[in-house]
Short mmCIF file of C-alpha atoms and ligand atoms in Angstrom, two decimals:
data_model
loop_
_atom_site.label_atom_id
_atom_site.label_comp_id
_atom_site.label_asym_id
_atom_site.label_seq_id
_atom_site.Cartn_x
_atom_site.Cartn_y
_atom_site.Cartn_z
CA MET A 330 40.57 -21.19 -38.30
CA ASP A 331 38.24 -19.68 -35.74
CA LYS A 332 38.85 -16.12 -34.71
CA LEU A 333 41.57 -15.72 -32.09
CA ILE A 334 40.42 -15.44 -28.49
CA ILE A 335 42.85 -13.47 -26.35
CA THR A 336 42.63 -13.92 -22.59
CA ALA A 337 44.22 -11.37 -20.29
CA ALA A 338 45.27 -12.75 -16.91
CA ILE A 339 45.75 -9.31 -15.47
CA GLN A 340 46.69 -9.92 -11.85
CA GLY A 341 46.98 -13.49 -10.52
CA ALA A 342 47.19 -14.46 -6.88
CA GLU A 343 50.88 -14.70 -6.19
CA LEU A 344 52.44 -11.41 -7.31
CA THR A 345 52.63 -8.35 -5.09
CA LYS A 346 53.11 -4.65 -5.84
CA LYS A 347 56.63 -5.10 -4.52
CA ASP A 348 57.36 -7.59 -7.32
CA MET A 349 55.51 -5.55 -9.91
CA PRO A 350 54.66 -1.86 -9.36
CA HIS A 351 52.09 -1.88 -12.20
CA LEU A 352 50.16 -4.82 -10.71
CA PRO A 353 46.46 -3.96 -10.37
CA VAL A 354 45.25 -4.75 -6.88
CA SER A 355 42.31 -2.52 -5.87
CA PRO A 356 39.02 -2.94 -7.78
CA PHE A 357 39.67 0.41 -9.48
CA GLU A 358 43.15 -0.63 -10.63
CA VAL A 359 41.83 -4.01 -11.77
CA ALA A 360 39.10 -2.29 -13.78
CA GLU A 361 41.58 0.09 -15.41
CA GLU A 362 43.81 -2.82 -16.44
CA ALA A 363 40.83 -4.83 -17.69
CA ARG A 364 39.74 -1.84 -19.77
CA ARG A 365 43.20 -1.47 -21.30
CA ALA A 366 43.32 -5.18 -22.12
CA CYS A 367 39.81 -5.05 -23.63
CA ASN A 368 40.67 -2.02 -25.72
CA GLU A 369 43.59 -3.93 -27.24
CA GLY A 370 41.51 -6.99 -28.09
CA ALA A 371 41.14 -9.21 -25.03
CA ALA A 372 37.81 -11.07 -25.12
CA VAL A 373 38.33 -12.82 -21.77
CA ILE A 374 39.58 -11.39 -18.48
CA HIS A 375 40.93 -14.11 -16.18
CA LEU A 376 40.22 -12.67 -12.75
CA HIS A 377 41.58 -13.19 -9.27
CA ALA A 378 40.49 -11.02 -6.36
CA ARG A 379 42.33 -9.41 -3.48
CA ASP A 380 41.09 -8.26 -0.11
CA LYS A 381 41.47 -4.72 1.24
CA ASN A 382 45.06 -5.49 2.25
CA GLY A 383 45.97 -6.74 -1.21
CA ASN A 384 46.06 -10.40 -0.16
CA PRO A 385 44.57 -13.05 -2.47
CA SER A 386 40.91 -13.65 -1.71
CA GLN A 387 38.26 -16.03 -2.99
CA SER A 388 35.45 -14.19 -1.24
CA ALA A 389 32.42 -13.58 -3.45
CA GLN A 390 32.27 -10.00 -2.18
CA ASP A 391 35.83 -9.19 -3.22
CA TYR A 392 35.17 -10.67 -6.67
CA GLU A 393 31.91 -8.77 -6.96
CA GLU A 394 33.62 -5.46 -6.27
CA SER A 395 36.17 -6.06 -9.02
CA ILE A 396 33.53 -7.30 -11.48
CA GLU A 397 31.32 -4.27 -10.87
CA ALA A 398 34.30 -1.95 -11.35
CA ILE A 399 35.25 -3.73 -14.60
CA ARG A 400 31.73 -3.36 -15.96
CA ALA A 401 31.64 0.29 -14.90
CA SER A 402 34.84 0.85 -16.89
CA GLY A 403 32.99 -0.13 -20.07
CA CYS A 404 34.87 -3.41 -20.56
CA ARG A 405 32.39 -5.99 -21.88
CA ALA A 406 34.80 -8.94 -21.94
CA ILE A 407 33.89 -12.35 -20.62
CA ILE A 408 34.95 -12.52 -16.99
CA GLN A 409 36.51 -15.84 -16.07
CA VAL A 410 36.85 -16.21 -12.31
CA SER A 411 39.56 -18.36 -10.78
CA THR A 412 38.73 -21.42 -8.73
CA GLY A 413 42.46 -22.08 -8.34
CA GLY A 414 42.84 -19.13 -6.01
CA ALA A 415 46.22 -19.09 -4.30
CA VAL A 416 48.31 -22.08 -3.27
CA GLY A 417 47.15 -23.43 0.10
CA MET A 418 43.52 -22.28 -0.06
CA THR A 419 40.87 -24.83 0.87
CA ALA A 420 38.42 -26.28 -1.64
CA GLU A 421 35.53 -24.56 0.18
CA GLU A 422 37.29 -21.20 -0.07
CA ARG A 423 37.99 -21.69 -3.76
CA ILE A 424 34.28 -22.16 -4.58
CA GLY A 425 33.58 -18.58 -3.36
CA PRO A 426 33.27 -16.71 -6.68
CA LEU A 427 31.08 -19.42 -8.23
CA THR A 428 28.21 -18.30 -6.00
CA LEU A 429 28.05 -15.13 -8.13
CA ARG A 430 27.10 -17.34 -11.11
CA PRO A 431 29.79 -15.96 -13.45
CA GLU A 432 29.67 -17.27 -17.00
CA TYR A 433 33.16 -18.78 -17.00
CA ALA A 434 35.65 -20.17 -14.44
CA THR A 435 38.91 -22.06 -14.34
CA LEU A 436 38.94 -25.70 -13.26
CA ASN A 437 42.37 -27.10 -12.37
CA THR A 438 42.35 -30.82 -13.05
CA GLY A 439 45.38 -32.06 -11.18
CA SER A 440 48.01 -31.38 -8.55
CA VAL A 441 51.35 -29.93 -9.50
CA ASN A 442 54.56 -28.62 -8.02
CA PHE A 443 54.34 -24.84 -8.23
CA GLY A 444 57.77 -23.34 -7.62
CA ARG A 445 58.61 -24.37 -4.04
CA ASP A 446 54.93 -25.01 -3.29
CA VAL A 447 52.46 -27.72 -4.20
CA PHE A 448 49.16 -26.72 -5.81
CA VAL A 449 46.82 -29.45 -4.59
CA ASN A 450 43.89 -30.62 -6.70
CA SER A 451 42.88 -34.06 -5.47
CA PRO A 452 40.17 -36.05 -7.30
CA ASP A 453 37.68 -34.99 -4.62
CA VAL A 454 38.59 -31.31 -4.99
CA ILE A 455 38.33 -31.51 -8.79
CA GLU A 456 34.96 -33.26 -8.76
CA GLY A 457 33.67 -30.96 -6.02
CA LEU A 458 34.52 -27.87 -8.07
CA ALA A 459 33.01 -29.41 -11.23
CA LYS A 460 29.80 -30.17 -9.35
CA ALA A 461 29.69 -26.64 -7.94
CA MET A 462 30.07 -25.27 -11.48
CA ASN A 463 27.09 -27.36 -12.58
CA GLN A 464 25.10 -26.15 -9.59
CA TYR A 465 25.77 -22.48 -10.40
CA GLY A 466 25.60 -22.83 -14.20
CA VAL A 467 29.24 -21.92 -14.81
CA LYS A 468 31.24 -23.17 -17.81
CA PRO A 469 34.73 -24.44 -16.91
CA GLU A 470 38.01 -23.98 -18.68
CA PHE A 471 40.37 -26.83 -17.80
CA GLU A 472 43.75 -25.59 -16.52
CA ILE A 473 46.42 -28.07 -17.61
CA PHE A 474 49.90 -27.97 -16.09
CA GLU A 475 50.79 -31.59 -16.86
CA GLU A 476 49.58 -34.16 -19.40
CA GLY A 477 47.77 -36.23 -16.75
CA HIS A 478 45.53 -33.24 -16.12
CA VAL A 479 44.05 -33.72 -19.61
CA HIS A 480 43.08 -37.29 -18.73
CA ASN A 481 41.55 -36.12 -15.44
CA ALA A 482 39.55 -33.50 -17.38
CA MET A 483 38.28 -36.13 -19.83
CA ALA A 484 37.21 -38.27 -16.86
CA LEU A 485 34.91 -35.41 -15.80
CA VAL A 486 33.44 -35.38 -19.30
CA LYS A 487 32.84 -39.14 -19.06
CA LEU A 488 31.11 -38.65 -15.72
CA GLY A 489 28.78 -36.12 -17.39
CA LEU A 490 30.08 -33.24 -15.26
CA VAL A 491 31.35 -31.18 -18.22
CA ALA A 492 29.81 -31.01 -21.70
CA ALA A 493 31.14 -29.92 -25.11
CA PRO A 494 32.42 -27.58 -26.32
CA LEU A 495 35.44 -28.30 -24.15
CA ASN A 496 37.91 -25.53 -23.39
CA PHE A 497 41.50 -26.22 -22.34
CA ASP A 498 44.24 -23.86 -21.18
CA PHE A 499 47.77 -25.30 -21.38
CA VAL A 500 49.92 -23.54 -18.80
CA LEU A 501 53.52 -24.27 -19.75
CA GLY A 502 56.65 -23.22 -17.94
CA VAL A 503 55.64 -23.15 -14.28
CA PRO A 504 58.80 -24.15 -12.36
CA GLY A 505 58.20 -27.77 -11.36
CA ALA A 506 55.66 -28.48 -14.08
CA MET A 507 55.57 -29.20 -17.82
CA ALA A 508 58.30 -27.48 -19.82
CA PRO A 509 57.38 -24.63 -22.20
CA THR A 510 58.46 -26.32 -25.43
CA ALA A 511 56.90 -26.45 -28.87
CA ARG A 512 57.01 -30.24 -28.67
CA ASN A 513 54.98 -30.26 -25.43
CA LEU A 514 52.43 -27.84 -26.86
CA VAL A 515 51.95 -29.96 -29.98
CA HIS A 516 51.73 -33.10 -27.86
CA LEU A 517 49.03 -31.62 -25.60
CA VAL A 518 47.04 -30.41 -28.60
CA GLU A 519 47.21 -33.93 -30.04
CA THR A 520 46.05 -35.37 -26.69
CA ILE A 521 42.73 -33.51 -26.54
CA PRO A 522 39.76 -34.44 -28.77
CA ALA A 523 39.58 -32.88 -32.24
CA GLN A 524 37.47 -29.73 -32.55
CA THR A 525 38.30 -28.72 -29.00
CA ASN A 526 39.12 -25.14 -28.04
CA TRP A 527 42.55 -24.62 -26.56
CA THR A 528 44.59 -21.73 -25.26
CA VAL A 529 48.24 -21.55 -24.31
CA ALA A 530 49.60 -19.57 -21.37
CA GLY A 531 53.39 -19.52 -21.51
CA ILE A 532 55.09 -18.48 -18.30
CA GLY A 533 57.69 -15.70 -18.27
CA ARG A 534 59.74 -15.32 -21.44
CA HIS A 535 57.90 -18.29 -22.96
CA GLU A 536 54.66 -16.34 -23.19
CA LEU A 537 55.52 -14.72 -26.50
CA PRO A 538 56.91 -17.68 -28.52
CA LEU A 539 54.19 -20.06 -27.33
CA GLY A 540 51.52 -17.44 -27.96
CA GLY A 541 52.90 -16.86 -31.45
CA MET A 542 52.78 -20.60 -32.14
CA ALA A 543 49.17 -20.78 -31.01
CA VAL A 544 48.22 -17.96 -33.36
CA PHE A 545 49.54 -19.96 -36.32
CA MET A 546 48.30 -23.35 -35.04
CA GLY A 547 44.69 -22.26 -34.63
CA GLY A 548 44.72 -22.10 -30.85
CA ASN A 549 44.06 -19.18 -28.55
CA VAL A 550 46.43 -17.13 -26.42
CA ARG A 551 46.57 -16.03 -22.80
CA VAL A 552 48.90 -13.23 -21.75
CA GLY A 553 49.13 -11.00 -18.71
CA PHE A 554 50.93 -10.20 -15.49
CA GLU A 555 49.76 -13.43 -13.81
CA ASP A 556 52.03 -15.31 -16.22
CA ASN A 557 54.62 -12.75 -17.31
CA ILE A 558 55.46 -9.19 -16.35
CA TYR A 559 58.09 -8.48 -19.02
CA PHE A 560 57.51 -6.93 -22.43
CA SER A 561 61.04 -7.85 -23.50
CA LYS A 562 64.25 -8.94 -21.79
CA GLY A 563 64.71 -6.74 -18.72
CA VAL A 564 61.84 -4.42 -19.70
CA VAL A 565 58.79 -4.62 -17.48
CA ALA A 566 55.45 -4.09 -19.24
CA THR A 567 53.62 -1.03 -17.97
CA SER A 568 50.18 -2.48 -18.69
CA ASN A 569 48.56 -5.80 -19.57
CA GLY A 570 47.30 -3.93 -22.62
CA GLU A 571 50.82 -3.88 -24.08
CA LEU A 572 51.00 -7.67 -23.93
CA VAL A 573 47.54 -8.09 -25.46
CA ALA A 574 48.30 -5.57 -28.21
CA ARG A 575 51.42 -7.44 -29.28
CA ILE A 576 49.52 -10.72 -29.73
CA ALA A 577 46.82 -8.85 -31.65
CA ARG A 578 49.51 -7.44 -33.97
CA ILE A 579 50.95 -10.91 -34.57
CA ALA A 580 47.47 -12.20 -35.35
CA LYS A 581 46.95 -9.40 -37.82
CA GLU A 582 50.15 -10.33 -39.65
CA ALA A 583 48.99 -13.96 -39.63
CA GLY A 584 45.66 -12.98 -41.18
CA ARG A 585 43.74 -14.14 -38.11
CA ASP A 586 40.92 -11.95 -36.92
CA ILE A 587 40.43 -11.25 -33.22
CA ALA A 588 37.24 -12.54 -31.57
CA SER A 589 35.01 -10.01 -29.87
CA PRO A 590 33.55 -11.02 -26.50
CA GLU A 591 30.29 -11.99 -28.26
CA GLU A 592 32.12 -14.12 -30.82
CA ALA A 593 34.22 -15.70 -28.06
CA ARG A 594 31.04 -16.56 -26.14
CA ARG A 595 29.74 -18.50 -29.14
CA ILE A 596 33.04 -20.32 -29.73
CA LEU A 597 33.51 -21.24 -26.07
CA GLY A 598 29.90 -22.33 -25.58
CA LEU A 599 29.09 -19.84 -22.86
CA GLY A 600 25.55 -19.02 -21.91
CA ALA A 601 24.34 -22.20 -23.66
N1 KMH B 1142 47.35 -19.29 -8.37
C1 KMH B 1142 47.61 -20.60 -8.84
C2 KMH B 1142 48.01 -21.49 -7.68
C3 KMH B 1142 43.62 -20.59 -11.66
O1 KMH B 1142 43.47 -19.38 -11.67
O2 KMH B 1142 42.69 -21.38 -11.75
C4 KMH B 1142 46.48 -21.22 -9.54
C5 KMH B 1142 45.88 -20.44 -10.61
C6 KMH B 1142 44.99 -21.20 -11.51
O3 KMH B 1142 46.05 -19.26 -10.77
ZN1 ZN B 1143 44.82 -17.74 -12.27
#
């Protein structure tokens, strides 16, 4: 098995400080959380940005401020910007952080009910984002909330818009989307081509069991406040680092080494 790549989704776009007092919002807070996650073994930081009022933002400037603060903190992890943004943002808005030419970005390959909202990713939006990633030299990670999203991702490969190595993130347990079951995870893994990198992001209390499964199955794991704020039932995590550290401990018991950012870059095909 390859070394385990841990992604820390430290903030997300939907949560507020009211929901989660430890949520990092300002660039300084984001950098501190990124540093804690890095110190515990995260090789990838999945990043959203906020504006000065703490609202979700896809502006290149807001991303740049957080990225500069993260680098100043000493965290050398791969920074994966979001092109999902927040529900309701336009496709043009969502392209914002790509103009910074980051090495890695999410690419959502289908629409999905998202709680009471609908996260819209029409074929035109998907292809537009894939083309923008080519234009700015950014490697995508496909965000998969439903099985059909895998087929949409493979259509982009067929069109020549995304090249191997392919990287998938299975997000399981969003209310309204694919259920967070072992059977669904195995099914999705069997649906993608062999020798393809995959990560699982389990939502809420499903983060830990699905992450544990991925460790033993040879996949990678995403944890963090964007997906789950609890360390255990009723106990809120005080830092993303706690969630990363637990996965790193499980990996150690499983005899699986943790990938450094440099090793993760090679596995994920970044900077190629
Ligand atoms: N905020 C969600 C609607 C991504 O980062 O690409 C979408 C999301 C996915 O978070
Ligand atoms: Zn996200």
